[in-house]
Tab-separated table of C-alpha atoms and ligand atoms in Angstrom:
chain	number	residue	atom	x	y	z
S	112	UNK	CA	-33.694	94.453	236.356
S	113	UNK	CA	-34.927	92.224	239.347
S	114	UNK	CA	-35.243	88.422	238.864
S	115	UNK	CA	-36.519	86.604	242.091
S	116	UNK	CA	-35.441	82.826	241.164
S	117	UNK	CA	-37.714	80.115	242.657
S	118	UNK	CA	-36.562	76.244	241.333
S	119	UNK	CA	-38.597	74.772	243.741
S	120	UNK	CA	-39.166	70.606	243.977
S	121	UNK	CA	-37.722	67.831	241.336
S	122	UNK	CA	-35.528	68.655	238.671
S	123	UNK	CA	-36.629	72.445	239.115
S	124	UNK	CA	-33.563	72.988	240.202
S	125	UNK	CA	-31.557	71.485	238.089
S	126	UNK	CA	-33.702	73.247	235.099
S	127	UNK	CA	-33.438	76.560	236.151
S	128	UNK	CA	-29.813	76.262	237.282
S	129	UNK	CA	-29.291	76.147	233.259
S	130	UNK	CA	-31.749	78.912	232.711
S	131	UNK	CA	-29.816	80.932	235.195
S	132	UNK	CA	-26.261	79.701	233.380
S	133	UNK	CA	-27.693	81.109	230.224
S	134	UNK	CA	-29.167	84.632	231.742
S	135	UNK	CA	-25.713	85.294	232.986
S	136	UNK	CA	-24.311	84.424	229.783
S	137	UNK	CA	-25.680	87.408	228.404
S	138	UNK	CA	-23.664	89.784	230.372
S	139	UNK	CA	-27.023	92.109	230.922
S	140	UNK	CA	-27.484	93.615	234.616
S	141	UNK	CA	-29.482	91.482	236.088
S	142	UNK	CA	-29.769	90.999	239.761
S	143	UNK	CA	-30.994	87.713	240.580
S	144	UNK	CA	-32.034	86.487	243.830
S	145	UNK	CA	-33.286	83.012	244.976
S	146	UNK	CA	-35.717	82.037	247.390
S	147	UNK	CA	-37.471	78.179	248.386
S	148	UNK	CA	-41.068	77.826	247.073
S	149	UNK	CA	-42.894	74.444	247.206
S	150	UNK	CA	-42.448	71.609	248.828
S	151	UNK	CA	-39.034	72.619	249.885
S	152	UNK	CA	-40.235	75.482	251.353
S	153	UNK	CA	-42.926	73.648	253.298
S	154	UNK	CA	-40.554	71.473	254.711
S	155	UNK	CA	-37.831	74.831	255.650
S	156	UNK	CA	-40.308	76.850	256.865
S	157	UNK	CA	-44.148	75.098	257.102
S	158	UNK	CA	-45.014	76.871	254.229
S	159	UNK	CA	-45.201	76.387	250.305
S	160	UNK	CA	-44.854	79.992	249.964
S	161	UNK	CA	-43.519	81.601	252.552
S	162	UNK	CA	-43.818	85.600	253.182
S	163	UNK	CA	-40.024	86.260	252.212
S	164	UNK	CA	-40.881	84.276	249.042
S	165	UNK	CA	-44.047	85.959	248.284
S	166	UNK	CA	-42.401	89.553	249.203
S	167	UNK	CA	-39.632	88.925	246.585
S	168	UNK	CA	-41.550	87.778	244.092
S	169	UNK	CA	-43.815	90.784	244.080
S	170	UNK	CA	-40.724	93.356	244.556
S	171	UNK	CA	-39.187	91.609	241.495
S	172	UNK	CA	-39.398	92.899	237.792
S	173	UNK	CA	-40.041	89.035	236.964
S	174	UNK	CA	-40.239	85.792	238.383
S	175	UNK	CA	-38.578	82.707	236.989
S	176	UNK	CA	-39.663	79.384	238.188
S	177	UNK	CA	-38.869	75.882	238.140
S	178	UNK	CA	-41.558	73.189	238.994
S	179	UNK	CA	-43.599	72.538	242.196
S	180	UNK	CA	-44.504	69.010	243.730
S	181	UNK	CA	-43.968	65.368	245.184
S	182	UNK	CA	-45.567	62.632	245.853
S	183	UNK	CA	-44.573	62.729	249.545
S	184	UNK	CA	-46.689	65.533	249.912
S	185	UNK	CA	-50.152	63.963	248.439
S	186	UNK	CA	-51.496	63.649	251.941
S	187	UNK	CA	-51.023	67.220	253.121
S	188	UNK	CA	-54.055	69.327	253.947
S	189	UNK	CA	-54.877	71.492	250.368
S	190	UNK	CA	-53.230	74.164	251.803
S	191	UNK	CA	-49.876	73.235	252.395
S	192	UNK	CA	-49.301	71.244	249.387
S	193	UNK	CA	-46.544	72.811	247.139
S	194	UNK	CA	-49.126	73.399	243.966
S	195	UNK	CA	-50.673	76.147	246.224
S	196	UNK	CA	-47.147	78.494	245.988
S	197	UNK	CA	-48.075	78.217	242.427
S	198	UNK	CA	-51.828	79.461	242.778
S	199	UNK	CA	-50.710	82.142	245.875
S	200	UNK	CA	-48.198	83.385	243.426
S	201	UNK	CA	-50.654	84.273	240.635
S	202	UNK	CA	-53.685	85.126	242.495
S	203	UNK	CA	-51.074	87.553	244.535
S	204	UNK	CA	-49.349	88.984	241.511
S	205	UNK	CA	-52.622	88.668	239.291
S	206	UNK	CA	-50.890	86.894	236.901
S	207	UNK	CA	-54.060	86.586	234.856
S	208	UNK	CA	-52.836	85.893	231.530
S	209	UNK	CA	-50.779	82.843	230.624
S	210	UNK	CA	-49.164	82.302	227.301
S	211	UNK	CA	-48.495	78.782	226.439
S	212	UNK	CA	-46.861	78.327	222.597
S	213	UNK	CA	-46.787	75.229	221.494
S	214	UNK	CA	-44.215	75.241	218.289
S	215	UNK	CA	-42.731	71.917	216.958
S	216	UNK	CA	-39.175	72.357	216.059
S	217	UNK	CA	-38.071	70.757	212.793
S	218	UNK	CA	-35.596	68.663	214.319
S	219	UNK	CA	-38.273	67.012	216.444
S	220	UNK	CA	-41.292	66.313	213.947
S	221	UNK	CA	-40.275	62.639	214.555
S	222	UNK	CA	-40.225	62.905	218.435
S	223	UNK	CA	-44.866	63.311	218.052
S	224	UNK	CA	-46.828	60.690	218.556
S	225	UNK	CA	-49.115	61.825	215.593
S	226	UNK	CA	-47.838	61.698	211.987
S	227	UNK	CA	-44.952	64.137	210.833
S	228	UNK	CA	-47.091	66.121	208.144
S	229	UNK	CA	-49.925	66.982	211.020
S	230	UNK	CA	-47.415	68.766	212.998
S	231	UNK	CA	-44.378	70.062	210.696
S	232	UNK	CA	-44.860	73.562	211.552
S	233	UNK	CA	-47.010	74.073	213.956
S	234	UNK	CA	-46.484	77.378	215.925
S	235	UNK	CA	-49.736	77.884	217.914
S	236	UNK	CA	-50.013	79.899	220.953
S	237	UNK	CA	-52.482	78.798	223.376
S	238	UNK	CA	-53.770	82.094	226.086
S	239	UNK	CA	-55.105	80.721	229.257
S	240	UNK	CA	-57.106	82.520	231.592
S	241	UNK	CA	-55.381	81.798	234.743
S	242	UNK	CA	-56.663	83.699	238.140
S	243	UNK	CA	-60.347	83.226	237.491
S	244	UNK	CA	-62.588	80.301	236.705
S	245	UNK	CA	-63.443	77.146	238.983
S	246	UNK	CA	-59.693	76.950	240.262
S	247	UNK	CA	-60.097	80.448	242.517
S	248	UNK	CA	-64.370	80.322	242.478
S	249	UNK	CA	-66.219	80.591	245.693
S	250	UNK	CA	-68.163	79.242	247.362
S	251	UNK	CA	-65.997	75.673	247.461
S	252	UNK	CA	-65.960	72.678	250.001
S	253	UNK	CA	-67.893	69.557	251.389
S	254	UNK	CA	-71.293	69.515	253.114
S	255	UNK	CA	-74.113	67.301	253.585
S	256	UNK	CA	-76.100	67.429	250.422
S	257	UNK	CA	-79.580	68.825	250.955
S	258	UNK	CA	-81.225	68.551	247.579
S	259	UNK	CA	-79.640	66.521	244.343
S	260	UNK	CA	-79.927	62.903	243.685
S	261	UNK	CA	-78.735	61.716	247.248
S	262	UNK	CA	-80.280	64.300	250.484
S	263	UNK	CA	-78.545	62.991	253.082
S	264	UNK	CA	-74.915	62.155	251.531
S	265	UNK	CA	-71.437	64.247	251.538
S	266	UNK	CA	-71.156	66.063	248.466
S	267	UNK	CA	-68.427	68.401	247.889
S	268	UNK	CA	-68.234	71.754	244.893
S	269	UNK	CA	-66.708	73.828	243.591
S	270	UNK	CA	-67.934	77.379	241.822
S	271	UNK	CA	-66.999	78.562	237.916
S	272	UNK	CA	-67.716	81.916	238.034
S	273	UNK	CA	-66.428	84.900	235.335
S	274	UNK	CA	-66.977	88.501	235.403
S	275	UNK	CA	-67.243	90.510	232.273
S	276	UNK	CA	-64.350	92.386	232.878
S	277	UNK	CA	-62.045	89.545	234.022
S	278	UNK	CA	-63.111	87.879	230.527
S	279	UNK	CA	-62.665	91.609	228.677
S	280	UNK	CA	-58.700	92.359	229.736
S	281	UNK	CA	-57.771	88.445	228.505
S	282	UNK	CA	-59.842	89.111	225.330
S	283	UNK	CA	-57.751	91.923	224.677
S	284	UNK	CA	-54.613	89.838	225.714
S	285	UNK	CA	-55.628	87.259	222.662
S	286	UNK	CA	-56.433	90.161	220.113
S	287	UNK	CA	-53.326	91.798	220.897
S	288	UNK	CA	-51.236	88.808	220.550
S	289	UNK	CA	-52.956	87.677	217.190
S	290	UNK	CA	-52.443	90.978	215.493
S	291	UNK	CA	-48.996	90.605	216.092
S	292	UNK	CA	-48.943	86.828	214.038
S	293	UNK	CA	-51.683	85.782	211.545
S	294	UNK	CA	-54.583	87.660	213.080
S	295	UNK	CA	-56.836	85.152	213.960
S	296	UNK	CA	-58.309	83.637	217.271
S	297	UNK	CA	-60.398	81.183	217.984
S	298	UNK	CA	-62.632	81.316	221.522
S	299	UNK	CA	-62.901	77.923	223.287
S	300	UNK	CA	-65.450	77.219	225.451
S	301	UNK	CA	-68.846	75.552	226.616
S	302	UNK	CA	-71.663	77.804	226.199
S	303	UNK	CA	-74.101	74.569	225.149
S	304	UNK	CA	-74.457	74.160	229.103
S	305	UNK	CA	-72.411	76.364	231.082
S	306	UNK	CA	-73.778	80.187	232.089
S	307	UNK	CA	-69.935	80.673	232.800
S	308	UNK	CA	-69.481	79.831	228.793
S	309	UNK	CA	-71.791	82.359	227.280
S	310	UNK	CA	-70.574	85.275	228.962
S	311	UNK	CA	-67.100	84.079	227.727
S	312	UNK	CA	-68.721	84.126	223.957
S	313	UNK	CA	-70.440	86.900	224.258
S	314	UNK	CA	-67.851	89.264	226.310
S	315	UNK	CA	-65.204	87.951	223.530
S	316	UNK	CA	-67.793	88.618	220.227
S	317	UNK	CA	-68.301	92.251	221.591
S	318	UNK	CA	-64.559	93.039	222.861
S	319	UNK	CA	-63.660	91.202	218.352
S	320	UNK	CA	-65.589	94.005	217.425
S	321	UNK	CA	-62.649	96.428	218.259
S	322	UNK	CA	-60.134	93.960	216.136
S	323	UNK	CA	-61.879	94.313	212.833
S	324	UNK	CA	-58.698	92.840	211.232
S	325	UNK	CA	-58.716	89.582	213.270
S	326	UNK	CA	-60.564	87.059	212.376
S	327	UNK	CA	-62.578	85.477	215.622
S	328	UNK	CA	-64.041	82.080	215.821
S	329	UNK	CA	-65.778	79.972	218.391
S	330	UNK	CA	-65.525	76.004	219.386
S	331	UNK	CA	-67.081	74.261	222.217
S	332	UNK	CA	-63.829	72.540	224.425
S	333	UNK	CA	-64.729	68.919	223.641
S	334	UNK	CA	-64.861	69.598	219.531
S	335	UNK	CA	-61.614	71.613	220.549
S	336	UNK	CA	-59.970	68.727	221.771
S	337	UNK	CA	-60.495	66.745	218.911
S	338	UNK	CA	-59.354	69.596	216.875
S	339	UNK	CA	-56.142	69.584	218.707
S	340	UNK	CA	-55.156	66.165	217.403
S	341	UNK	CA	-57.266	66.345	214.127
S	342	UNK	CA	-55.806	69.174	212.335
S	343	UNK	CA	-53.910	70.913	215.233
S	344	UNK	CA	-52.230	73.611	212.326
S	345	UNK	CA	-56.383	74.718	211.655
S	346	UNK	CA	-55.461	76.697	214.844
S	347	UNK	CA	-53.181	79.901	215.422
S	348	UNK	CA	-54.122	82.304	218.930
S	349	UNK	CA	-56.312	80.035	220.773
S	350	UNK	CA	-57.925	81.342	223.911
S	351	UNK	CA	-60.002	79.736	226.827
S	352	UNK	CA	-60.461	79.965	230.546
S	353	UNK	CA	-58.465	78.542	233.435
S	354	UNK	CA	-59.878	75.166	233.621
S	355	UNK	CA	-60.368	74.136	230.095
S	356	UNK	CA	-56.617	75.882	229.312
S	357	UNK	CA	-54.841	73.841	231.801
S	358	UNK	CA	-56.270	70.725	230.208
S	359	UNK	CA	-56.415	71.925	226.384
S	360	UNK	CA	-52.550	73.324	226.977
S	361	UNK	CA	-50.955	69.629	228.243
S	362	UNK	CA	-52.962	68.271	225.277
S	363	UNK	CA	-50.885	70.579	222.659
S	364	UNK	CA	-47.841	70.717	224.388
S	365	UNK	CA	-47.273	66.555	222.978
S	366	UNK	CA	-48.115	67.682	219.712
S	367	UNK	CA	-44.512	69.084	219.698
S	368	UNK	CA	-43.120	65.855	220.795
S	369	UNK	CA	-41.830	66.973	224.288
S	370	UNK	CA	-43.149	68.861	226.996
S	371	UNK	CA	-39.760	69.398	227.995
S	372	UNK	CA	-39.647	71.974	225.106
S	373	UNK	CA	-42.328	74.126	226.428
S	374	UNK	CA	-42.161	77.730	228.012
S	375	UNK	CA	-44.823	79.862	229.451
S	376	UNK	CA	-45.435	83.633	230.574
S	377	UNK	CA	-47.741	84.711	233.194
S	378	UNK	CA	-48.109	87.986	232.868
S	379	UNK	CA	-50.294	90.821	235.294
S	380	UNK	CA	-51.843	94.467	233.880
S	381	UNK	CA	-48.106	95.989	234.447
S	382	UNK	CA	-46.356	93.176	232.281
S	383	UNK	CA	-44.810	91.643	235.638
S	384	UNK	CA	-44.960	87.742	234.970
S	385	UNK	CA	-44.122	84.305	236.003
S	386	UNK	CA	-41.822	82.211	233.893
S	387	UNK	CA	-41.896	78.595	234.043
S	388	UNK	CA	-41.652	75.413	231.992
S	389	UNK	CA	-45.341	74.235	230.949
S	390	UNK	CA	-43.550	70.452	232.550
S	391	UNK	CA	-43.596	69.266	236.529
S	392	UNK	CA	-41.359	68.838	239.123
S	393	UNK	CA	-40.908	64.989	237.678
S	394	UNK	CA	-40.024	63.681	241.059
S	395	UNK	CA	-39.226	59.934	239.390
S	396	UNK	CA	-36.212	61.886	237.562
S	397	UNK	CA	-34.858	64.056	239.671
S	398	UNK	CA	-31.235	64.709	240.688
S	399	UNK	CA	-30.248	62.274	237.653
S	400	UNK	CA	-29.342	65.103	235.580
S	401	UNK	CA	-31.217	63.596	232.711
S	402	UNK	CA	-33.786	66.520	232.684
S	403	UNK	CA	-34.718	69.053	229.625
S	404	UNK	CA	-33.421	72.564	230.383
S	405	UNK	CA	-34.849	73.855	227.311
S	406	UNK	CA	-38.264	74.810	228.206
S	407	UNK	CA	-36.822	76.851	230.958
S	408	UNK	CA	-34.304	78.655	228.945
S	409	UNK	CA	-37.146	79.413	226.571
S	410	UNK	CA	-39.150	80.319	229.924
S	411	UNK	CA	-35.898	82.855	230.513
S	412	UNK	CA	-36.173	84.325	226.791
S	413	UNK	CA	-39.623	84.851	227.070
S	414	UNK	CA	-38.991	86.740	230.437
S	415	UNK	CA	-36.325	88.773	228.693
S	416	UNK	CA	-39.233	89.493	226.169
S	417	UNK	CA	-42.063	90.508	228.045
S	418	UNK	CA	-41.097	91.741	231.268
S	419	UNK	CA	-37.143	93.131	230.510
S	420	UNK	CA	-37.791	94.610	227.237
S	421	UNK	CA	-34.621	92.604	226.102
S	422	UNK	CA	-35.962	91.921	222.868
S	423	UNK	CA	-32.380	91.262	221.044
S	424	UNK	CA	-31.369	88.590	224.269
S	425	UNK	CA	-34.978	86.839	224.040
S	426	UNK	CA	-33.413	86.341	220.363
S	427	UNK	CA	-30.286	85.185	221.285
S	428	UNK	CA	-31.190	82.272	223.304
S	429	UNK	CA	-34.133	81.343	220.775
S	430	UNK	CA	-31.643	81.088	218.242
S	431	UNK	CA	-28.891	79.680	220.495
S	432	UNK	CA	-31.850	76.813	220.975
S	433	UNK	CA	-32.301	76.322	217.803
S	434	UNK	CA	-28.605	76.077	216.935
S	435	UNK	CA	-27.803	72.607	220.154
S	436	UNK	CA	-31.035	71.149	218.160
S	437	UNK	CA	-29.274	71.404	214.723
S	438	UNK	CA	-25.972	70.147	216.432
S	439	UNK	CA	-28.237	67.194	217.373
S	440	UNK	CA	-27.751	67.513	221.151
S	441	UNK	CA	-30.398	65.718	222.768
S	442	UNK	CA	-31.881	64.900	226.668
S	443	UNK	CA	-33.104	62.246	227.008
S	444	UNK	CA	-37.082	63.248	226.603
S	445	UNK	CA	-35.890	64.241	223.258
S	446	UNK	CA	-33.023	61.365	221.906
S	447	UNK	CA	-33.873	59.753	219.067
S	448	UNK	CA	-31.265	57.388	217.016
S	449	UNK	CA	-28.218	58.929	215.288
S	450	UNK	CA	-28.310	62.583	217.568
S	451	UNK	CA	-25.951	63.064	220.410
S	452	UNK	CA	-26.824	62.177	224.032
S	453	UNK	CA	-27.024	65.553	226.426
S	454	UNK	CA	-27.190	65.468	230.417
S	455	UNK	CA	-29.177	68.782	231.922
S	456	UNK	CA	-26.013	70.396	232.680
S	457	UNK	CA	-24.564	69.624	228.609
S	458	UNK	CA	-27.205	71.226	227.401
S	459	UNK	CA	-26.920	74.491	229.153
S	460	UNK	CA	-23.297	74.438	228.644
S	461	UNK	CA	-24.394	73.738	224.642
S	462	UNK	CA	-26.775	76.843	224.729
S	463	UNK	CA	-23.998	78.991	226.429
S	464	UNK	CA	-21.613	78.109	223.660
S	465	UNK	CA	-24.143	78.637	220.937
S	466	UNK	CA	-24.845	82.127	222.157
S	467	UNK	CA	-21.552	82.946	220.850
I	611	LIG	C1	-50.374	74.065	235.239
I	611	LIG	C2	-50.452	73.088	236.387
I	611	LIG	C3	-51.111	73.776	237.570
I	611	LIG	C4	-52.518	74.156	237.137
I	611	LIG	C5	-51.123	72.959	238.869
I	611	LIG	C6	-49.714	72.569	239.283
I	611	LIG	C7	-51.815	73.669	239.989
I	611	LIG	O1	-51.124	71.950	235.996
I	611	LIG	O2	-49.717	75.112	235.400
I	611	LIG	O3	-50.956	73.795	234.199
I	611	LIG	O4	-53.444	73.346	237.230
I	611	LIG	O5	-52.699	75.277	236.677
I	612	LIG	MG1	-51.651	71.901	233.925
């Protein structure tokens, strides 16, 4: 089993370097092998993903990633800024289907900023359409507008764009994943105006009628983001398209209290994925050691899950989580009054003890 390791900018390194503790831990053959992606990699070799990076990556059973990004590189041209190793890698792979669970863990119903009976609970998985959409649409760019309010001025656009089948496979994803918890999905998107939207509700009412035992539903993305923070446990397999996912998935990730909690599986047709924390790079906390490993450990379980078949491991460590939160070790993100105080490197070395 072949893990290419990419930790990239910020505390990505120091994240995965407990993800990494904790795959070892396990004592399963896996070969890992780590290459520079980001803005580290633009600064080694010009490039934010370089060829060898790219090459491993796609030779590897799995990927597992830190975090991409700095402020020092705001000014490059588009295409040399570190978020594009991110997009390369899963237009490249066709990582098309990203699984974002949001679950609050007991221990941390007080670490929300909404009240402790909206959230106790709450184990929703959000599916995000991830290679399509306005983020990879053409055409895209700036011109000279010709026609619109203002003839004459710069204008710049981008395209949405879906095709039927590209909405199909991730409406299979979604009805896949719900028959496997309580069998019921709700379709997010904004068919009141958008072309791009009605396709999506349409391709996703025909493709429900091969689930006859889940239970589909439709909301447009703004009612959907009130929703989120209204009665966020209404919700169980929620599904939407690249653009409205990225924004709908930060939004649920603070119902749990931290997005340092959060893992997330990209996954292609042949179950090859990308695991990463749904966090940054957090360039303003870098190298203090202060940062949450736990979303990437989670990333690492749900890589065992997914891509290794390692069923039992992905276990382990979710337990083994579970367990340093009952202890009451805490990062930072996470430390609330009366639990104990945990560096980056504690809490790995926490998880690796609670394994046993
Ligand atoms: C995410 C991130 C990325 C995205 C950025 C870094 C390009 O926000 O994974 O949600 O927009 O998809
Ligand atoms: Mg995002």
């Amino acid at each position: 089993m072949k893990i290419a390791v990419l930790p990239g900018d910020g505390i990505g390194t120091e994240i995965v370097a407990e993800a990494v503790k904790v795959l070892n831990a396990l004592a399963l053959p896996l070969e890992m092998e780590t290459a520079l992606v980001g803005g580290v990699a633009y600064d080694a070799h010009g490039h934010p993903l370089p060829e060898a990076t790219l090459k491993l990556a796609k030779e590897a059973d799995a990927v597992l990633f830190g975090a991409v990004g700095d402020w020092k590189y705001d000014k490059l041209e588009r295409q040399f800024r570190p978020e594009q190793a991110i997009l390369g890698l899963r237009k490249n792979l066709g990582l098309f289907a990203n699984f974002r669970p949001a679950i609050c863990y007991e221990q941390l119903v007080g670490a929300s900023s909404l009240k402790p009976e909206l959230i106790a609970g709450l184990d929703i998985l959000i599916i995000r359409e991830l290679t399509g959409d306005i983020y990879f649409g053409q055409p895209r760019g700036r011109r000279i507008a010709t026609d619109g309010h203002f003839p004459g001025a710069e204008e710049a656009f981008d395209t949405m764009r879906y095709s039927r089948p590209e909405i199909e496979r991730i409406a299979h994803v979604a009805f896949q994943a719900a028959r496997k918890r309580s069998k019921r999905v709700t379709s997010v998107d904004k068919n009141n105006v958008l072309e791009t939207s009605q396709l999506w509700k349409d391709v996703m009412v025909e493709v429900g009628q091969q689930y006859p035992d889940v239970e589909l539903d439709h909301m447009l993305v703004d009612n959907a983001a009130m929703q989120l923070v209204k009665a966020p446990k209404k919700f169980d397999v929620l599904v939407t398209g690249n653009m409205f996912g990225d924004i709908l998935s930060d939004e649920a990730s603070m119902l749990t209290g931290s997005i340092g909690m959060l893992p997330s599986a990209s996954l292609n047709s042949s179950n090859q994925g990308l695991y990463e924390p749904s966090h940054g790079s957090a360039p303003d906390i870098a190298g203090k050691g202060i940062a949450n490993p736990l979303a990437t450990i989670l990333s690492a379980a749900m890589m065992l899950r997914f891509s290794l078949n390692q069923e039992a491991a992905a276990l382990r460590i979710e337990a083994a989580v579970k367990k340093v939160l009952e202890q009451g070790f805490r990062t930072a993100d996470i430390y609330s009054e009366g639990t104990t105080r945990a560096s980056t490197k504690e809490m790995g070395d926490a998880v690796v003890k609670a394994l046993a």
